[in-house]
Amino acid sequence: MKIAAVYSIKGGVGKTASAINLAHCAANSGLRVLLWDLDPQAAATFYVRTKPKLKGGVEKLISGKQDMSRVIRSTDYQNLDVLPAEFSYRNLDHILEEEKRTRLRKVLKPVRDDYDLVILDCPPSISSLSEQVFASADTLLVPIIPTVLSLRTLEQLNAYLAEIDLDVPVWPFFTLVDRRKTLHKDVMESLKQDYPLQLSGFIPYSSVVERMGIERKPIGTFSRNSSPAVSYRSLWQEIGQRLSLLKEPTVASAPAAAKAAEAESTVTAPQGAATGKASAKGEATSKPAAKPASKEASSKPAAKPAGKAASSKKAPSTDKKPASKDSASKDASKDSSKSASKSAAKGKKKGGNLGD
Ligand SMILES: Nc1ncnc2c1ncn2[C@@H]1O[C@H](COP(=O)(O)OP(=O)(O)OP(=O)(O)O)[C@@H](O)[C@H]1O
Ligand SMILES: [Mg+2]
């Protein structure tokens, strides 16, 4: 089970939009995905049409006394479950102050055989919660609007990680991109030089993303061929491959994401923005390694699922999900991912591999 946190110090940069759409893309790849909404605003919970209600409250969840099967909900999407937020999450910082740094990861231990990927939608802050996120995640996916101030927050994040001696890989990517703006172009270019771990895929500014609030659905379900839908699929391919959850694409051609983004925001995509082969519908594909759990799947997990599929049946969003039993086996993939990326993770270091 890999943990990817969508995190930024800055508010309103597209964390939740990215968490939802990447989670949906990953689930469509046939991976079993849990989206954990860590923000008391509960926006991610809202987007997947789930009640912002956590049985027993957040304190019980963090203490490990809560049965995960009582709090995890299925969504309307195959392979995608959600651990909803509620307003009591505002106390999370306080609760975590007394805990060891890896508490968040421990909370997920009972379900680690049930999911291939956990995506954390984080609130915008630097706090006890974010420190837990940094210590627990296999990667930080950091959305950045191409502005100088946004870049500054990335610098601050890297400085902070160095200060607290945590080496989680930081993978920035651009959102709300409008390359008609010279500033956006310049900022994107400058980051590419300084951060080799930057993801090459980016998300254009588009009213389609804003429509998510009305539709309460991932973009891929209501505007499948739109520029942001294609861009999120492409971005997911890149992330899935870096996390060794997807295999390399067989053909690196037909940059559908770049074309779509170009059409919408006159963007010239960065090199490699579309790393996957594009299907007739513009979906990036990876070479499969296993039979997909989803019939919509375009690519498949590299490893055979470790346990019973947590979301093998489509169920109403209010259904309870069964939690798996505790497993004694160590999650070795996290360790290898972390150690391999150690030297490259603390910010502006040149020439690192991609954190796998
Ligand atoms: N690519 C995009 N194009 C246009 N609008 C976008 C894009 N991405 C996000 N938005 C809009 O920007 C607003 C903020 O997005 P989102 O809620 O995802 O940000 P956030 O970083 O999670 O915010 P917060 O810090 O408050 O949690 C939303 O109204 C969303 O619809
Ligand atoms: Mg948010």
XYZ file of C-alpha atoms and ligand atoms in Angstrom:
388
model
C 0.000 0.000 0.000
C 1.404 3.362 -1.050
C 0.394 6.657 0.503
C 0.361 9.789 -1.637
C -0.496 13.053 0.094
C -1.824 15.966 -1.918
C -0.333 18.733 0.121
C 0.461 22.425 -0.011
C 1.021 25.073 2.605
C -1.080 27.328 0.410
C -4.870 27.277 0.230
C -6.959 27.166 -2.921
C -4.305 25.705 -5.208
C -6.274 22.652 -6.361
C -5.360 20.083 -3.710
C -8.853 18.705 -3.346
C -9.621 18.814 -7.068
C -6.392 16.923 -7.674
C -6.955 14.410 -4.871
C -10.405 13.521 -6.223
C -9.431 13.276 -9.859
C -6.186 11.411 -9.254
C -7.979 8.984 -6.931
C -10.618 8.391 -9.584
C -7.995 7.864 -12.289
C -6.105 5.434 -10.051
C -9.294 3.496 -9.300
C -10.011 3.329 -13.031
C -6.569 1.798 -13.479
C -7.812 -1.147 -11.479
C -6.082 -0.162 -8.249
C -7.943 -0.301 -4.969
C -7.930 3.257 -3.742
C -8.822 4.895 -0.452
C -9.275 8.646 -0.403
C -8.744 10.000 3.105
C -10.176 13.453 3.585
C -8.106 15.121 6.310
C -9.616 18.573 5.987
C -12.414 19.694 8.349
C -13.881 21.592 5.368
C -14.698 18.077 4.074
C -14.624 19.204 0.445
C -13.359 15.862 -0.863
C -16.091 14.121 1.119
C -18.621 16.452 -0.496
C -17.303 15.815 -4.015
C -17.870 12.062 -3.690
C -21.367 12.630 -2.317
C -20.622 11.236 1.105
C -21.964 12.530 4.380
C -19.323 14.444 6.374
C -19.738 12.123 9.307
C -17.143 9.987 11.043
C -18.604 7.465 13.457
C -17.042 7.813 16.888
C -15.251 11.047 15.931
C -11.692 11.697 14.949
C -10.192 11.057 18.378
C -11.318 7.437 18.377
C -10.049 6.998 14.818
C -6.596 8.308 15.660
C -6.395 6.285 18.870
C -6.719 3.146 16.750
C -9.753 2.044 18.743
C -12.168 2.551 15.910
C -12.972 -0.326 13.589
C -12.043 0.983 10.132
C -14.877 -0.930 8.523
C -17.270 1.287 10.467
C -15.883 4.525 9.107
C -14.727 3.811 5.549
C -17.424 4.341 2.948
C -17.743 3.103 -0.563
C -18.331 5.677 -3.281
C -20.294 5.545 -6.504
C -17.067 4.528 -8.247
C -15.657 1.068 -8.498
C -12.425 0.566 -6.524
C -12.726 3.923 -4.787
C -13.559 4.238 -1.093
C -13.478 7.286 1.109
C -12.605 7.916 4.726
C -14.728 10.992 5.216
C -13.907 14.116 7.162
C -16.219 15.907 9.508
C -15.900 19.123 11.448
C -14.238 17.342 14.405
C -11.143 17.129 12.199
C -10.450 20.680 13.329
C -9.123 19.048 16.528
C -6.770 16.771 14.671
C -3.712 18.941 15.194
C -4.248 19.020 18.902
C -4.854 15.263 19.099
C -1.734 14.475 17.094
C 0.535 16.741 19.125
C 1.018 13.996 21.696
C 1.430 11.200 19.195
C 4.450 9.745 17.470
C 5.103 11.071 13.996
C 3.908 7.921 12.284
C 0.526 7.741 13.991
C -1.359 8.490 10.768
C 0.280 5.570 8.999
C -0.504 3.312 11.933
C -4.176 4.245 11.721
C -4.151 2.785 8.209
C -2.415 -0.432 9.230
C -5.613 -2.502 9.559
C -6.526 -1.777 5.924
C -3.131 -1.898 4.305
C -3.916 -5.184 2.563
C -7.196 -3.818 1.267
C -5.801 -0.915 -0.726
C -3.030 -0.385 -3.238
C -3.058 3.360 -2.826
C -4.217 5.834 -0.195
C -4.571 9.442 -1.295
C -4.619 12.031 1.469
C -6.408 15.308 0.851
C -4.676 17.656 3.268
C -5.715 21.019 4.665
C -3.445 23.967 3.874
C -1.140 24.397 6.840
C 2.091 23.454 8.505
C 1.102 21.785 11.740
C 1.255 18.568 13.726
C -1.024 17.056 11.137
C 1.242 17.981 8.258
C 4.242 16.595 10.128
C 2.344 13.324 10.464
C 1.558 13.450 6.764
C 5.225 14.022 5.903
C 6.299 11.108 8.089
C 3.655 8.745 6.777
C 3.451 9.456 3.056
C 5.491 7.851 0.297
C 5.284 11.072 -1.655
C 3.957 14.604 -1.354
C 2.125 15.703 -4.479
C 2.314 19.470 -4.336
C 0.047 21.461 -6.653
C 1.476 24.825 -7.594
C -0.121 27.722 -9.401
C 2.658 29.137 -11.588
C 3.217 32.287 -9.577
C 6.177 33.519 -7.612
C 4.300 33.279 -4.315
C 3.346 29.671 -4.921
C 6.944 28.820 -5.685
C 7.932 30.437 -2.415
C 5.700 28.056 -0.509
C 7.525 25.164 -2.156
C 10.820 26.590 -0.928
C 9.327 26.944 2.545
C 8.114 23.362 2.490
C 11.511 22.016 1.512
C 13.245 24.131 4.140
C 10.824 22.841 6.747
C 11.319 19.207 5.750
C 15.062 19.665 6.055
C 14.624 21.330 9.442
C 12.569 18.490 10.875
C 14.771 15.917 9.154
C 12.134 14.189 7.055
C 13.019 12.945 3.622
C 9.673 12.340 1.972
C 9.918 12.875 -1.794
C 8.296 16.116 -2.928
C 6.743 15.953 -6.402
C 5.434 19.366 -7.421
C 3.096 19.815 -10.368
C 1.416 22.852 -11.846
C -2.299 23.558 -11.636
C -4.552 26.353 -12.878
C -2.074 26.887 -15.704
C -2.655 29.604 -18.273
C 0.361 29.762 -20.502
C -1.010 32.721 -22.357
C 0.446 34.422 -19.323
C 4.139 35.024 -19.726
C 4.553 34.782 -15.990
C 3.123 31.275 -15.928
C 5.480 30.202 -18.700
C 8.496 31.712 -16.974
C 7.679 30.230 -13.593
C 7.100 26.769 -15.070
C 10.388 26.928 -16.885
C 12.293 28.019 -13.790
C 10.905 25.214 -11.638
C 11.843 22.609 -14.202
C 15.469 23.615 -13.882
C 15.521 23.639 -10.091
C 13.381 20.623 -9.202
C 14.165 17.451 -11.101
C 11.388 15.702 -9.201
C 8.778 18.025 -10.682
C 6.034 16.100 -12.454
C 5.895 17.020 -16.124
C 2.121 16.721 -16.356
C 0.140 19.830 -15.447
C -3.491 20.841 -15.120
C -4.747 23.777 -17.166
C -7.050 26.420 -15.792
C -10.536 25.332 -16.833
C -14.113 26.026 -15.857
C -14.671 22.264 -16.140
C -12.798 21.835 -12.858
C -15.031 24.400 -11.184
C -18.054 22.470 -12.402
C -17.037 19.620 -10.113
C -18.716 21.550 -7.311
C -22.037 21.426 -9.139
C -21.751 17.919 -10.499
C -20.170 16.517 -7.325
C -18.274 14.034 -9.457
C -14.732 13.496 -10.723
C -14.190 15.252 -14.043
C -13.641 12.016 -15.921
C -17.267 11.059 -15.296
C -18.972 14.159 -16.670
C -16.467 15.646 -19.112
C -14.274 12.751 -20.049
C -12.506 14.293 -23.002
C -12.052 17.762 -21.584
C -8.578 19.146 -21.201
C -8.370 18.767 -17.395
C -9.772 15.216 -17.529
C -7.124 14.183 -20.051
C -4.455 16.061 -18.111
C -5.346 14.361 -14.823
C -5.220 10.952 -16.518
C -1.811 11.760 -17.899
C -0.593 13.072 -14.556
C -1.831 9.935 -12.853
C 0.098 7.753 -15.307
C 3.256 9.568 -14.340
C 2.572 9.295 -10.616
C 1.468 5.661 -10.827
C 4.662 4.746 -12.640
C 6.867 6.592 -10.176
C 5.148 4.785 -7.327
C 5.644 1.484 -9.162
C 1.893 0.972 -9.187
C 1.699 1.130 -12.976
C 4.046 -0.258 -15.560
C 5.811 1.909 -18.092
C 3.704 2.729 -21.147
C 4.457 0.679 -24.231
C 4.404 3.666 -26.565
C 5.318 7.155 -25.449
C 3.546 9.067 -28.141
C 0.387 10.971 -28.992
C 0.483 13.617 -26.297
C -3.257 13.854 -25.882
C -2.965 15.759 -22.658
C -0.742 18.321 -24.270
C -3.120 18.755 -27.187
C -6.109 19.134 -24.945
C -4.326 21.564 -22.698
C -3.165 23.509 -25.722
C -6.707 23.848 -26.943
C -7.974 25.113 -23.631
C -5.205 27.297 -22.354
C -2.888 27.756 -25.341
C -0.334 25.805 -23.420
C 2.620 24.123 -24.951
C 3.001 21.106 -22.741
C 6.288 20.485 -21.026
C 8.269 17.658 -22.508
C 6.776 14.345 -21.491
C 3.513 15.827 -20.274
C 1.676 12.943 -21.827
C 3.731 9.927 -20.990
C 1.113 7.406 -21.986
C -0.208 6.157 -25.240
C -3.460 7.867 -26.058
C -6.481 5.835 -26.962
C -9.155 7.042 -29.348
C -10.813 8.656 -26.367
C -7.668 10.358 -25.265
C -7.002 8.048 -22.337
C -3.399 7.383 -21.514
C -2.621 3.740 -21.171
C 0.054 1.725 -19.463
C 1.180 -1.759 -20.156
C -0.901 -3.937 -17.888
C 0.574 -6.326 -15.357
C -2.587 -7.860 -14.001
C -6.225 -8.194 -14.835
C -8.005 -4.932 -14.092
C -10.618 -4.759 -11.408
C -12.508 -2.132 -13.335
C -13.949 -2.480 -16.776
C -13.132 1.176 -17.391
C -9.516 0.423 -16.622
C -6.915 1.549 -19.080
C -3.938 0.344 -17.118
C -3.437 -2.053 -14.325
C -1.532 -2.398 -11.101
C 1.943 -3.788 -11.392
C 1.452 -6.060 -8.427
C -1.290 -8.495 -7.720
C -3.670 -7.056 -5.137
C -2.636 -8.216 -1.702
C -6.045 -8.888 -0.279
C -9.701 -9.111 -1.013
C -10.763 -6.232 -3.203
C -12.185 -3.645 -0.890
C -14.406 -2.181 -3.564
C -15.115 -5.052 -5.841
C -18.814 -4.389 -5.704
C -20.446 -1.169 -6.608
C -22.484 0.039 -3.692
C -24.437 3.087 -2.676
C -22.346 5.802 -1.129
C -23.779 5.194 2.294
C -22.684 1.563 2.419
C -20.190 0.526 5.046
C -16.961 -1.000 3.862
C -15.411 -4.043 5.452
C -11.984 -3.419 6.895
C -9.268 -5.993 6.546
C -7.621 -7.773 9.429
C -4.365 -6.531 10.799
C -1.420 -7.853 8.908
C 1.912 -8.661 10.492
C 3.865 -8.227 7.277
C 5.902 -5.100 7.028
C 5.144 -2.647 4.302
C 8.495 -2.931 2.640
C 7.558 -0.886 -0.374
C 7.453 2.293 1.678
C 10.904 1.727 3.055
C 12.475 1.054 -0.302
C 10.702 4.000 -1.859
C 11.876 6.280 0.895
C 15.466 5.202 1.049
C 15.916 5.305 -2.703
C 14.687 8.833 -2.850
C 16.351 10.058 0.307
C 19.038 12.146 -1.271
C 16.733 13.743 -3.774
C 13.893 14.554 -1.484
C 15.002 17.639 0.326
C 14.381 20.130 -2.397
C 16.627 21.683 -4.918
C 18.884 18.800 -5.671
C 19.883 18.103 -9.200
C 19.797 14.824 -11.039
C 17.889 12.670 -8.563
C 16.045 9.666 -9.844
C 12.350 9.919 -9.533
C 11.978 8.807 -5.992
C 11.106 5.183 -6.617
N -7.466 23.586 -12.900
C -8.407 24.380 -12.394
N -9.034 25.280 -13.170
C -9.991 26.094 -12.671
N -10.386 26.086 -11.405
C -9.803 25.215 -10.575
C -8.763 24.318 -11.008
N -8.370 23.582 -9.942
C -9.112 23.979 -8.906
N -9.973 24.950 -9.263
C -10.946 25.655 -8.437
O -10.214 26.383 -7.465
C -10.892 26.338 -6.220
C -9.946 25.721 -5.182
O -9.694 24.385 -5.565
P -9.494 23.254 -4.465
O -10.618 23.270 -3.503
O -9.204 22.002 -5.165
O -8.195 23.836 -3.767
P -7.563 23.400 -2.368
O -6.098 23.629 -2.503
O -8.014 22.066 -1.993
O -8.194 24.470 -1.386
P -8.114 24.445 0.226
O -6.722 24.883 0.562
O -9.143 25.434 0.654
O -8.388 23.053 0.676
C -12.142 25.517 -6.427
O -13.221 26.386 -6.663
C -11.845 24.710 -7.670
O -12.996 24.411 -8.395
Mg -8.950 21.337 -0.236
